Tab-separated table of C-alpha atoms and ligand atoms in Angstrom:
chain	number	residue	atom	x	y	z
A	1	UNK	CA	1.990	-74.178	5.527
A	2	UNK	CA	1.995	-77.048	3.400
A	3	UNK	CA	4.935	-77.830	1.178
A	4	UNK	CA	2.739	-79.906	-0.817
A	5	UNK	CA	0.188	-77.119	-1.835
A	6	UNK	CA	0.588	-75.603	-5.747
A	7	UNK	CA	0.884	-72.453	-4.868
A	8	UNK	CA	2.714	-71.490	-1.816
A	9	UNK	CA	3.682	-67.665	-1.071
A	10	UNK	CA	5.820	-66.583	1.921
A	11	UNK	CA	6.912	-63.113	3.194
A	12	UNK	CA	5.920	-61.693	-0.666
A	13	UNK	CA	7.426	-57.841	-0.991
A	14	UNK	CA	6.978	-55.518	-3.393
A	15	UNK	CA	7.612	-51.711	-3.241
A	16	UNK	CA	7.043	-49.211	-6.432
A	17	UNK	CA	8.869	-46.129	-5.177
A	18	UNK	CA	8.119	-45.466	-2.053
A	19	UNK	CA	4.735	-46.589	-1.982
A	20	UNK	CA	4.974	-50.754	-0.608
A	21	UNK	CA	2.234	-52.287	-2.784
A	22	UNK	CA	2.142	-55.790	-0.988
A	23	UNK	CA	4.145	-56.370	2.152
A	24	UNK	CA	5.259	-59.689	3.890
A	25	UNK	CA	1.970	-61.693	2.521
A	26	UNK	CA	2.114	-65.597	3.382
A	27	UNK	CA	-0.626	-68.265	2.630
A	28	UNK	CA	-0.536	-71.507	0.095
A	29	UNK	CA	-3.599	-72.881	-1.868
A	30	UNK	CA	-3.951	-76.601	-1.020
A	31	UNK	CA	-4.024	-78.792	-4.113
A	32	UNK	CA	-7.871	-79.366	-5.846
A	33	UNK	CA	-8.766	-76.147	-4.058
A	34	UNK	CA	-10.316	-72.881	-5.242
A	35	UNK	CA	-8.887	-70.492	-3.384
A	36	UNK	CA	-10.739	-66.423	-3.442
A	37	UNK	CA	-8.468	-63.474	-3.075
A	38	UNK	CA	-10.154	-60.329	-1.920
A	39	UNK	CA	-8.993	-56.927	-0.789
A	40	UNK	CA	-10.042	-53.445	-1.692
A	41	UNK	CA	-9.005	-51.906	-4.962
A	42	UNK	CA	-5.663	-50.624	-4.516
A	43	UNK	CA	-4.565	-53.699	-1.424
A	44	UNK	CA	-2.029	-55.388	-3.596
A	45	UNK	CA	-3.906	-58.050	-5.422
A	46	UNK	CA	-2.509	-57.652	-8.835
A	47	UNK	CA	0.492	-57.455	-7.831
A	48	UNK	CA	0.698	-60.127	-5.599
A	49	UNK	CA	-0.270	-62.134	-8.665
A	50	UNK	CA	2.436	-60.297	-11.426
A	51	UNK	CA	4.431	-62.190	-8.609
A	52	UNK	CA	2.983	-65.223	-8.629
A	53	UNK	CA	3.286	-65.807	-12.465
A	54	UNK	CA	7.196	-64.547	-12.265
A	55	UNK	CA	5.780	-61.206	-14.284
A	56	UNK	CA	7.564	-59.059	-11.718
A	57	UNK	CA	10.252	-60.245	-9.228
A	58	UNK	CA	9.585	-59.610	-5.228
A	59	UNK	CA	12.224	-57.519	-3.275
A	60	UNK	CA	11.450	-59.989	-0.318
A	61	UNK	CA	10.204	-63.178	0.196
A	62	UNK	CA	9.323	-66.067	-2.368
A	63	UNK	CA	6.678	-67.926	-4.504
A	64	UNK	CA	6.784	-72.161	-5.326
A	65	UNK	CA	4.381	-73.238	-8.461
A	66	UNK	CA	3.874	-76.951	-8.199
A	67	UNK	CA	6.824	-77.125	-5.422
A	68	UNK	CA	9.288	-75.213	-8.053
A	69	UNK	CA	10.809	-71.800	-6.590
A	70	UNK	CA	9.890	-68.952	-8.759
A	71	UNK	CA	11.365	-67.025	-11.519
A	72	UNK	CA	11.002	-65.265	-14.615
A	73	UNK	CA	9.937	-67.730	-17.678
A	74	UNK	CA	10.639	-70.939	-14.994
A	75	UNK	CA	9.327	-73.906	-17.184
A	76	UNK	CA	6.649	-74.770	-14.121
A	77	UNK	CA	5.039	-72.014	-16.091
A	78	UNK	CA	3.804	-74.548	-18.329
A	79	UNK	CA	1.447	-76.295	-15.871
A	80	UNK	CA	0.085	-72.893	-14.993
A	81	UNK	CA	-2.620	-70.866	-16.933
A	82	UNK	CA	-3.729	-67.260	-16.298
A	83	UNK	CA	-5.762	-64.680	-16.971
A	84	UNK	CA	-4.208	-61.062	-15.875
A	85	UNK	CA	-5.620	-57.597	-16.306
A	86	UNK	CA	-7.741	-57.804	-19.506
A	87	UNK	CA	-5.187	-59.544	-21.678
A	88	UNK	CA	-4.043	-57.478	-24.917
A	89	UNK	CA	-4.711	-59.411	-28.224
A	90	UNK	CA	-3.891	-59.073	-31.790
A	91	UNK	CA	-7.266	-57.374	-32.941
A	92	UNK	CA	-6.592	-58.643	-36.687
A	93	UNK	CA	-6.956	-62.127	-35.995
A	94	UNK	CA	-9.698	-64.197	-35.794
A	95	UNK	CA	-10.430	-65.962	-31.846
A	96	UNK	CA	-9.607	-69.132	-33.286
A	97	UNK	CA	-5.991	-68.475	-35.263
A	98	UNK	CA	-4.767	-66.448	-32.345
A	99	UNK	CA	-5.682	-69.370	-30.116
A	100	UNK	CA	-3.508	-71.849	-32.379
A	101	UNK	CA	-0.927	-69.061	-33.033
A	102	UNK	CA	-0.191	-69.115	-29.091
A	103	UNK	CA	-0.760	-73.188	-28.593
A	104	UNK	CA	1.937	-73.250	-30.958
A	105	UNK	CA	4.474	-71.063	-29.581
A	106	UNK	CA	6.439	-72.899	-27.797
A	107	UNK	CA	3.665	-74.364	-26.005
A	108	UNK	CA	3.724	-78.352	-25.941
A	109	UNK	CA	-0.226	-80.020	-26.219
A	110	UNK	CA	-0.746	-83.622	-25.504
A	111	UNK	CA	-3.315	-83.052	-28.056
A	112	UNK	CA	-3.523	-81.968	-31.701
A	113	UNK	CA	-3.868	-77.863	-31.905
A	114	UNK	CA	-7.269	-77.692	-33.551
A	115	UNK	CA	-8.975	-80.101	-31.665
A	116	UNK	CA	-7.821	-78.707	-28.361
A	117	UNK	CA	-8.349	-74.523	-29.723
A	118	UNK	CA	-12.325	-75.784	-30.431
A	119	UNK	CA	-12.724	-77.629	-27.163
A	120	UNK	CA	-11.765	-74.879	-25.120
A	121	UNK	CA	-13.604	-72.338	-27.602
A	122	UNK	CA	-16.773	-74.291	-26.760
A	123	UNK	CA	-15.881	-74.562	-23.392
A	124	UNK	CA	-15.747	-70.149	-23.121
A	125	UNK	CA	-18.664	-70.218	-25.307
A	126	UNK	CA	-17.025	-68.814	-28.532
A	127	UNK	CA	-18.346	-71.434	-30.517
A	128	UNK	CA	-19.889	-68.657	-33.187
A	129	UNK	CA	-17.263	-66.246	-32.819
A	130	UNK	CA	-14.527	-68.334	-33.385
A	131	UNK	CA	-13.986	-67.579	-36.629
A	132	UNK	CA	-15.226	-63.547	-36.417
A	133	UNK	CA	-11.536	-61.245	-35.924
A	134	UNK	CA	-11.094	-59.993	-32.466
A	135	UNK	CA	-11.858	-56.716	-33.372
A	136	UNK	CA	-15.369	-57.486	-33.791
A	137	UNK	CA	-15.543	-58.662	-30.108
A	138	UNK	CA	-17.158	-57.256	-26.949
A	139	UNK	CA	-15.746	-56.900	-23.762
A	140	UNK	CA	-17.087	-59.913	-22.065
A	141	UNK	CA	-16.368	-61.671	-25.502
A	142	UNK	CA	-12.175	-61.028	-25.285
A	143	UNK	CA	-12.721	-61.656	-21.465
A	144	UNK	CA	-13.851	-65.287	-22.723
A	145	UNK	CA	-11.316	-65.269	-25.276
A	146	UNK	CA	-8.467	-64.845	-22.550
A	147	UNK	CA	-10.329	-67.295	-20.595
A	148	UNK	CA	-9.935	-69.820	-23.194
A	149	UNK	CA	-6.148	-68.650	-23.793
A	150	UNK	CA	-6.387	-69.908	-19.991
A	151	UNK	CA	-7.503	-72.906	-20.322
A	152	UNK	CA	-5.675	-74.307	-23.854
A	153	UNK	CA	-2.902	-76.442	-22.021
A	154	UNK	CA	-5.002	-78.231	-19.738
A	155	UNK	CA	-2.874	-76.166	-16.525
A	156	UNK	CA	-2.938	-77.920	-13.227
A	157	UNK	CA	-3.289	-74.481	-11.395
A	158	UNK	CA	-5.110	-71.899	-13.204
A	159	UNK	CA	-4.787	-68.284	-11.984
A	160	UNK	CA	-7.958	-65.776	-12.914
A	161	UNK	CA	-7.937	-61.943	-12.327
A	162	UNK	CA	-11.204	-60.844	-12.061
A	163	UNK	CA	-12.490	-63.497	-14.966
A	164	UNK	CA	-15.781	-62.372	-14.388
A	165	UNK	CA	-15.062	-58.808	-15.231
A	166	UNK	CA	-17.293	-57.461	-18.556
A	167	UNK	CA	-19.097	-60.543	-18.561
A	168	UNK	CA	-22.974	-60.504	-18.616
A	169	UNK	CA	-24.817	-62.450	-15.695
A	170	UNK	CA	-25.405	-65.396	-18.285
A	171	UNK	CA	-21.610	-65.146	-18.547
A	172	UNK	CA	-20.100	-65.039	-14.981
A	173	UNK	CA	-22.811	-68.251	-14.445
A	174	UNK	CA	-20.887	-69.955	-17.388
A	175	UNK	CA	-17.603	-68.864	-15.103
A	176	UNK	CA	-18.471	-70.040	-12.046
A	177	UNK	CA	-19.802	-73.668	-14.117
A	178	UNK	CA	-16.425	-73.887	-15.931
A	179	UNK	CA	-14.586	-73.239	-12.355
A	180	UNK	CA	-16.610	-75.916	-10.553
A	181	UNK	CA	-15.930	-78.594	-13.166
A	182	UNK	CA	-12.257	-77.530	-13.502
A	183	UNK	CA	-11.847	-78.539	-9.347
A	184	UNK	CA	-14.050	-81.981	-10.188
A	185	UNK	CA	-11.417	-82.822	-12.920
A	186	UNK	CA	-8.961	-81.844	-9.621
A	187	UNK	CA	-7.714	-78.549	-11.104
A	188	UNK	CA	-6.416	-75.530	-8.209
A	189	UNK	CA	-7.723	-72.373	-8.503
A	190	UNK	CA	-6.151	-69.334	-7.473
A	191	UNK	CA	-9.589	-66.720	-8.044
A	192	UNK	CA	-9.333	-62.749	-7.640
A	193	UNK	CA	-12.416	-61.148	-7.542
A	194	UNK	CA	-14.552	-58.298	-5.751
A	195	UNK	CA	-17.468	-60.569	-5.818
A	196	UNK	CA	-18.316	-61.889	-2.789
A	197	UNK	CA	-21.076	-63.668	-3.272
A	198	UNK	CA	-19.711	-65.446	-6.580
A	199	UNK	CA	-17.303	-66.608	-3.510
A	200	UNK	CA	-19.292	-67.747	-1.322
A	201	UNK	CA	-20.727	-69.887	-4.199
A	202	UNK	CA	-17.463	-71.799	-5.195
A	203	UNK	CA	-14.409	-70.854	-3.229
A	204	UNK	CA	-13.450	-73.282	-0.187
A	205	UNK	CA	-10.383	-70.894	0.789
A	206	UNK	CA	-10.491	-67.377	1.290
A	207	UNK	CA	-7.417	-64.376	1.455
A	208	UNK	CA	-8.378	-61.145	2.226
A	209	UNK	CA	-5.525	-58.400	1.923
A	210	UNK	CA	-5.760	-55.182	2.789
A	211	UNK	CA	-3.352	-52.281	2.134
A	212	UNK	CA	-0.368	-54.663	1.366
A	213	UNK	CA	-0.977	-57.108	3.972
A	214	UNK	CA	-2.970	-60.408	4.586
A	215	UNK	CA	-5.474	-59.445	6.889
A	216	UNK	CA	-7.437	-63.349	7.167
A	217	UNK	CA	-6.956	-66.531	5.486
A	218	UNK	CA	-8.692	-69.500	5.775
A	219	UNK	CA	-11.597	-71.957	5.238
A	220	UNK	CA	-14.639	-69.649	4.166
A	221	UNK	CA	-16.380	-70.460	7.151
A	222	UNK	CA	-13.144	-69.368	9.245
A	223	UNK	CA	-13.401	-66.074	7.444
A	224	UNK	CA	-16.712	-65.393	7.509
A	225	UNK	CA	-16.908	-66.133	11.702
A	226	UNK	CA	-20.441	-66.563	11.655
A	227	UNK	CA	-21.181	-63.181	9.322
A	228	UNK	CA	-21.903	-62.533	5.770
A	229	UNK	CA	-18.304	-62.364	3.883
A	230	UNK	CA	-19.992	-58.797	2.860
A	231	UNK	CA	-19.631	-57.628	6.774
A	232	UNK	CA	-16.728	-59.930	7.459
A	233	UNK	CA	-15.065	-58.171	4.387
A	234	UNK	CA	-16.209	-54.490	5.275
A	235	UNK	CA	-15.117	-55.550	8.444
A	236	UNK	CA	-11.323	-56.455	7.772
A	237	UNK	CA	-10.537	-53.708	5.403
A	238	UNK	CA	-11.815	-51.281	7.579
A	239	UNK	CA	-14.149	-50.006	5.149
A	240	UNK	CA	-15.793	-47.326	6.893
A	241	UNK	CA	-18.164	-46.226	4.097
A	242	UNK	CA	-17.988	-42.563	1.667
A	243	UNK	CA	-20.869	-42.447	0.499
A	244	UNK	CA	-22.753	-39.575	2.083
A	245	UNK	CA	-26.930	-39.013	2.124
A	246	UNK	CA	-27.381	-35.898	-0.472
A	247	UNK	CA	-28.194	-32.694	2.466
B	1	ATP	P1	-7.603	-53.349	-7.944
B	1	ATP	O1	-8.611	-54.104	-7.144
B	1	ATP	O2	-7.986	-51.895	-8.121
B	1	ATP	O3	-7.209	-54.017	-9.235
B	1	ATP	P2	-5.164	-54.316	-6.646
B	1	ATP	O4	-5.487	-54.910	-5.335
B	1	ATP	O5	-4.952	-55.249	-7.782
B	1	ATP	O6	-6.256	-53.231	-7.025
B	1	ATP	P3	-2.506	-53.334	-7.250
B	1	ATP	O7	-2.792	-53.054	-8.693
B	1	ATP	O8	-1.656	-54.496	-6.938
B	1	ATP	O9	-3.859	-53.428	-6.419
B	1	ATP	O10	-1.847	-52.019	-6.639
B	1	ATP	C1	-1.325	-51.988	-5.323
B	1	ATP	C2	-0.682	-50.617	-5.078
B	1	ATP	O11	0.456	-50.481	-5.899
B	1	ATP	C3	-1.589	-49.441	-5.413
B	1	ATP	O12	-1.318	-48.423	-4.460
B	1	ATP	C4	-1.158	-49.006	-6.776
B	1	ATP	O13	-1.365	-47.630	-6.964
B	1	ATP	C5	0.326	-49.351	-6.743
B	1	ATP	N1	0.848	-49.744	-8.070
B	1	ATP	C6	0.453	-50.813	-8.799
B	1	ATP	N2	1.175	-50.896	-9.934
B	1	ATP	C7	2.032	-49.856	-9.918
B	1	ATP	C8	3.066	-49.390	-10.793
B	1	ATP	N3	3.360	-50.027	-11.925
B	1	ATP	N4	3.769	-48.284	-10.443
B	1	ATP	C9	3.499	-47.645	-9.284
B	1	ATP	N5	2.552	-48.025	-8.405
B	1	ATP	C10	1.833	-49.117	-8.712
């Protein structure tokens, strides 16, 4: 493992009860690289990345951000942007004074608040809706809106939970652009998502966990061993199929 990557994750342990949710994973995500993590619904994904971000702590093991051991509101936290579990927002507000009410709190921008809130506005694609309240937004519409949220301190890693989720096809094409031209401007991209082929279009590294544990890592060739990710997926997980022909 490299000691250089941005995000680096080893022995990561996390138990709710009885029930261990993610158990000893290890991989890192090499700098300028966007990196998929897969796994079944239920394998530990979102909780592998409530640990990443310092949300929740790990009983075991340990995360780095940009070489900086983890914890709770750690100040590496400012080169890092996210986008968890279809982020809550305050409805009342319009797109664009939520977006300067959070650059401003406590956040420090290289550039001045309004410019950078419009750039990454236009960037999501909330151009017209900036000024509309959040209440009047659609799913895919507060999905960009977080996305933006994301994006509105220029973050060296960036760390996306199913961005893609509500969006229409137009949309998760505008996701996949913004995600390619975020690794050209040498961004690293830590990408969870149950679409496979949306990885096989931009990720170059691939995780695949499985019922708590890291079942493959590696290039997406290494992954895929000369498959589909779809059967080298179904594969891993041991998906053995429920749906059943009507009798
Ligand atoms: P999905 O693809 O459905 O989002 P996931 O891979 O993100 O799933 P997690 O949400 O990390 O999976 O959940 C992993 C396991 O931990 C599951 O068995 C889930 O039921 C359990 N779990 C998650 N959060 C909690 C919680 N707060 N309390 C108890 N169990 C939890």
């Amino acid at each position: 493992m490299s000691t250089d990557s941005p995000v680096r994750v080893a022995d990561l342990t996390k138990a709710y009860g009885r029930r261990v949710a993610v158990d000893g994973v290890t991989f890192d995500v090499p700098a300028g690289c966007v990196f998929g993590f897969l796994g079944p619904n239920g394998a530990g994904k979102t909780t592998t990345i409530r640990m990443l971000l310092g949300l929740i702590r790990p009983q075991r093991g340990a995360v780095w951000l940009c070489g900086a051991a983890m914890r709770p509101s750690h100040p590496v936290l400012a080169r890092v942007g996210a986008l968890v579990d279809g982020p809550a927002f305050p409805r009342f507000l319009t797109g664009r004074r939520h977006l300067t009410n959070f650059a401003r709190c406590g956040r420090r921008l290289d550039t001045p608040v309004a410019g950078r809130v419009t750039d990454v506005l236009d960037r999501v694609g909330l151009r017209e809706a900036a000024d509309r309240r959040i209440s009047t937004y659609s799913t895919g519409m507060r999905q960009r809106l977080g996305l933006a949220q994301a994006l509105l301190t220029d973050p060296d890693v960036l760390v996306l939970d199913e961005p893609s989720n509500g969006l229409d096809p137009g949309g998760m094409h505008d996701v996949r652009t913004l995600i390619g031209r975020l690794r050209e401007a040498g961004r690293t991209i830590f990408l969870s998502t149950h679409l496979l082929a949306e990885v096989e279009q931009i990720c170059d590294r691939v995780a695949v966990v499985a019922a708590g544990r890291l079942v493959a890592a590696g290039t997406l060739d290494q992954v895929r061993a000369g498959a589909t990710l779809e059967s080298a997926y179904l594969n891993l997980t041991g998906h053995s199929g429920v749906v059943n022909a009507p009798s």
